[in-house]
């Protein structure tokens, strides 16, 4: 009986560890897949900045010594693109994801400032209405993809916590 127990316990531990490892691999794959969706939506967001109107006619007094408003959006977009590339390599790295979140916040502030300054332009906004509608749609899709990514990371972290 003890011989059977000596063989049964290591077998159970082996099968449990293989199952747990396979679960972690599957969950890591889900995280990477969810990040690919986030990245695709961010790429659409980045494309919007490339389609912005040129800064040629911007009033220098309105810029108040800072970069023109759409140039700030483009700069924030470049920052987001570089942090997105870094996060792509390691989507489970908390520092990379935090940098991505910060870059997203900077881009949102740049967009808000640009739209706010456009609202004071008596000639009307330079950003076409369709562009603003597309941006709102893309932001909603980014938010949905980000939520799916966060859920996948939460499931992965819970599985890691279950590992002894």
Short mmCIF file of C-alpha atoms in Angstrom, two decimals:
data_model
loop_
_atom_site.label_atom_id
_atom_site.label_comp_id
_atom_site.label_asym_id
_atom_site.label_seq_id
_atom_site.Cartn_x
_atom_site.Cartn_y
_atom_site.Cartn_z
CA UNK A 1 0.00 0.00 0.00
CA UNK A 2 2.81 2.45 0.82
CA UNK A 3 4.48 1.57 -2.49
CA UNK A 4 1.29 2.49 -4.33
CA UNK A 5 1.10 5.76 -2.39
CA UNK A 6 4.78 6.49 -3.16
CA UNK A 7 4.01 6.21 -6.89
CA UNK A 8 0.60 7.85 -6.79
CA UNK A 9 1.65 11.08 -5.03
CA UNK A 10 4.45 11.98 -7.50
CA UNK A 11 2.16 11.10 -10.42
CA UNK A 12 -0.60 13.40 -9.11
CA UNK A 13 1.93 16.20 -8.54
CA UNK A 14 3.35 15.72 -12.04
CA UNK A 15 -0.06 15.82 -13.73
CA UNK A 16 -1.18 18.79 -11.64
CA UNK A 17 1.96 20.77 -12.47
CA UNK A 18 1.67 19.98 -16.19
CA UNK A 19 -2.00 21.05 -16.12
CA UNK A 20 -1.19 24.24 -14.24
CA UNK A 21 1.64 25.06 -16.64
CA UNK A 22 -0.62 24.48 -19.65
CA UNK A 23 -3.24 26.75 -18.10
CA UNK A 24 -0.66 29.51 -17.62
CA UNK A 25 0.51 29.13 -21.22
CA UNK A 26 -3.10 29.35 -22.44
CA UNK A 27 -3.79 32.42 -20.29
CA UNK A 28 -0.57 34.09 -21.47
CA UNK A 29 -1.72 33.48 -25.04
CA UNK A 30 -5.05 35.14 -24.20
CA UNK A 31 -3.20 38.15 -22.81
CA UNK A 32 -1.08 38.45 -25.95
CA UNK A 33 -4.16 38.09 -28.14
CA UNK A 34 -6.00 40.75 -26.15
CA UNK A 35 -2.97 43.04 -26.40
CA UNK A 36 -2.94 42.55 -30.17
CA UNK A 37 -6.53 43.86 -30.22
CA UNK A 38 -5.52 46.84 -28.09
CA UNK A 39 -2.59 47.52 -30.37
CA UNK A 40 -4.78 47.38 -33.49
CA UNK A 41 -7.16 49.93 -31.98
CA UNK A 42 -4.27 52.17 -30.91
CA UNK A 43 -2.91 51.99 -34.46
CA UNK A 44 -6.25 53.32 -35.71
CA UNK A 45 -5.97 56.09 -33.12
CA UNK A 46 -2.44 56.88 -34.27
CA UNK A 47 -3.64 57.04 -37.87
CA UNK A 48 -6.06 59.80 -36.90
CA UNK A 49 -3.17 62.06 -35.91
CA UNK A 50 -1.52 61.51 -39.26
CA UNK A 51 -4.69 62.76 -40.94
CA UNK A 52 -4.77 66.03 -38.96
CA UNK A 53 -4.83 69.39 -40.70
CA UNK A 54 -1.45 71.07 -41.23
CA UNK A 55 -0.22 73.66 -38.74
CA UNK A 56 0.79 76.12 -41.47
CA UNK A 57 -1.92 78.68 -40.80
CA UNK A 58 -1.89 78.55 -37.02
CA UNK A 59 -1.84 81.90 -35.31
CA UNK A 60 1.46 82.25 -33.40
CA UNK A 61 -0.22 84.38 -30.71
CA UNK A 62 -2.67 81.58 -30.09
CA UNK A 63 0.12 79.08 -29.55
CA UNK A 64 1.54 81.37 -26.81
CA UNK A 65 5.12 80.31 -27.24
CA UNK A 66 4.34 76.60 -27.21
CA UNK A 67 4.21 74.19 -30.09
CA UNK A 68 1.14 74.51 -32.31
CA UNK A 69 -1.76 72.49 -30.97
CA UNK A 70 -1.83 69.86 -33.71
CA UNK A 71 1.95 69.49 -33.49
CA UNK A 72 1.47 68.66 -29.81
CA UNK A 73 -1.04 65.97 -30.76
CA UNK A 74 1.44 64.56 -33.27
CA UNK A 75 4.23 64.59 -30.65
CA UNK A 76 2.01 62.80 -28.15
CA UNK A 77 1.13 60.32 -30.89
CA UNK A 78 4.82 59.65 -31.50
CA UNK A 79 5.29 59.05 -27.78
CA UNK A 80 2.35 56.63 -27.76
CA UNK A 81 3.74 54.80 -30.79
CA UNK A 82 7.12 54.29 -29.13
CA UNK A 83 5.66 53.09 -25.83
CA UNK A 84 3.27 50.83 -27.75
CA UNK A 85 6.26 49.23 -29.46
CA UNK A 86 7.91 48.66 -26.09
CA UNK A 87 4.76 47.19 -24.56
CA UNK A 88 4.25 44.91 -27.57
CA UNK A 89 7.42 43.00 -26.71
CA UNK A 90 6.32 42.39 -23.10
CA UNK A 91 2.59 42.90 -22.62
CA UNK A 92 2.74 41.52 -19.06
CA UNK A 93 5.42 43.97 -17.90
CA UNK A 94 3.75 46.39 -15.44
CA UNK A 95 6.21 49.23 -16.15
CA UNK A 96 5.64 49.01 -19.91
CA UNK A 97 1.88 49.00 -19.50
CA UNK A 98 2.08 51.92 -17.05
CA UNK A 99 4.17 53.86 -19.59
CA UNK A 100 1.55 53.06 -22.23
CA UNK A 101 -1.22 54.30 -19.94
CA UNK A 102 0.73 57.52 -19.30
CA UNK A 103 1.33 58.05 -23.02
CA UNK A 104 -2.39 57.50 -23.62
CA UNK A 105 -3.22 60.13 -20.99
CA UNK A 106 -0.77 62.60 -22.56
CA UNK A 107 -2.35 62.05 -25.98
CA UNK A 108 -5.84 62.53 -24.53
CA UNK A 109 -4.75 65.82 -22.95
CA UNK A 110 -3.19 66.98 -26.22
CA UNK A 111 -6.39 66.14 -28.13
CA UNK A 112 -8.53 67.90 -25.52
CA UNK A 113 -6.34 71.00 -25.65
CA UNK A 114 -6.37 71.04 -29.44
CA UNK A 115 -10.14 70.67 -29.57
CA UNK A 116 -10.61 73.28 -26.83
CA UNK A 117 -8.43 75.80 -28.65
CA UNK A 118 -10.23 75.04 -31.89
CA UNK A 119 -13.54 75.85 -30.19
CA UNK A 120 -12.34 79.46 -29.65
CA UNK A 121 -11.55 79.89 -33.33
CA UNK A 122 -14.19 82.21 -34.79
CA UNK A 123 -13.72 80.61 -38.19
CA UNK A 124 -14.94 77.31 -36.82
CA UNK A 125 -13.02 74.19 -35.94
CA UNK A 126 -10.26 73.09 -38.24
CA UNK A 127 -10.98 69.48 -37.35
CA UNK A 128 -13.73 68.13 -39.61
CA UNK A 129 -16.85 66.87 -37.84
CA UNK A 130 -16.39 63.43 -39.39
CA UNK A 131 -12.87 63.27 -37.96
CA UNK A 132 -14.18 64.01 -34.48
CA UNK A 133 -16.88 61.34 -34.87
CA UNK A 134 -14.32 58.78 -36.02
CA UNK A 135 -12.10 59.68 -33.06
CA UNK A 136 -14.98 59.14 -30.64
CA UNK A 137 -15.69 55.75 -32.21
CA UNK A 138 -12.02 54.74 -32.08
CA UNK A 139 -11.78 55.82 -28.44
CA UNK A 140 -14.77 53.64 -27.57
CA UNK A 141 -13.15 50.68 -29.33
CA UNK A 142 -9.82 51.34 -27.58
CA UNK A 143 -11.63 51.37 -24.25
CA UNK A 144 -13.41 48.08 -25.00
CA UNK A 145 -10.18 46.40 -26.15
CA UNK A 146 -8.35 47.73 -23.10
CA UNK A 147 -11.03 46.28 -20.83
CA UNK A 148 -10.64 42.86 -22.49
CA UNK A 149 -6.88 43.09 -22.03
CA UNK A 150 -7.26 44.05 -18.36
CA UNK A 151 -9.64 41.11 -17.81
CA UNK A 152 -7.17 38.70 -19.44
CA UNK A 153 -4.31 40.02 -17.27
CA UNK A 154 -6.47 39.66 -14.16
CA UNK A 155 -7.21 36.01 -15.02
CA UNK A 156 -3.51 35.39 -15.66
CA UNK A 157 -2.48 37.01 -12.37
CA UNK A 158 -5.07 34.98 -10.46
CA UNK A 159 -3.70 31.79 -12.01
CA UNK A 160 -0.15 32.81 -11.04
CA UNK A 161 -1.33 33.40 -7.46
CA UNK A 162 -2.76 29.86 -7.36
CA UNK A 163 0.62 28.37 -8.22
CA UNK A 164 2.37 27.27 -5.00
#
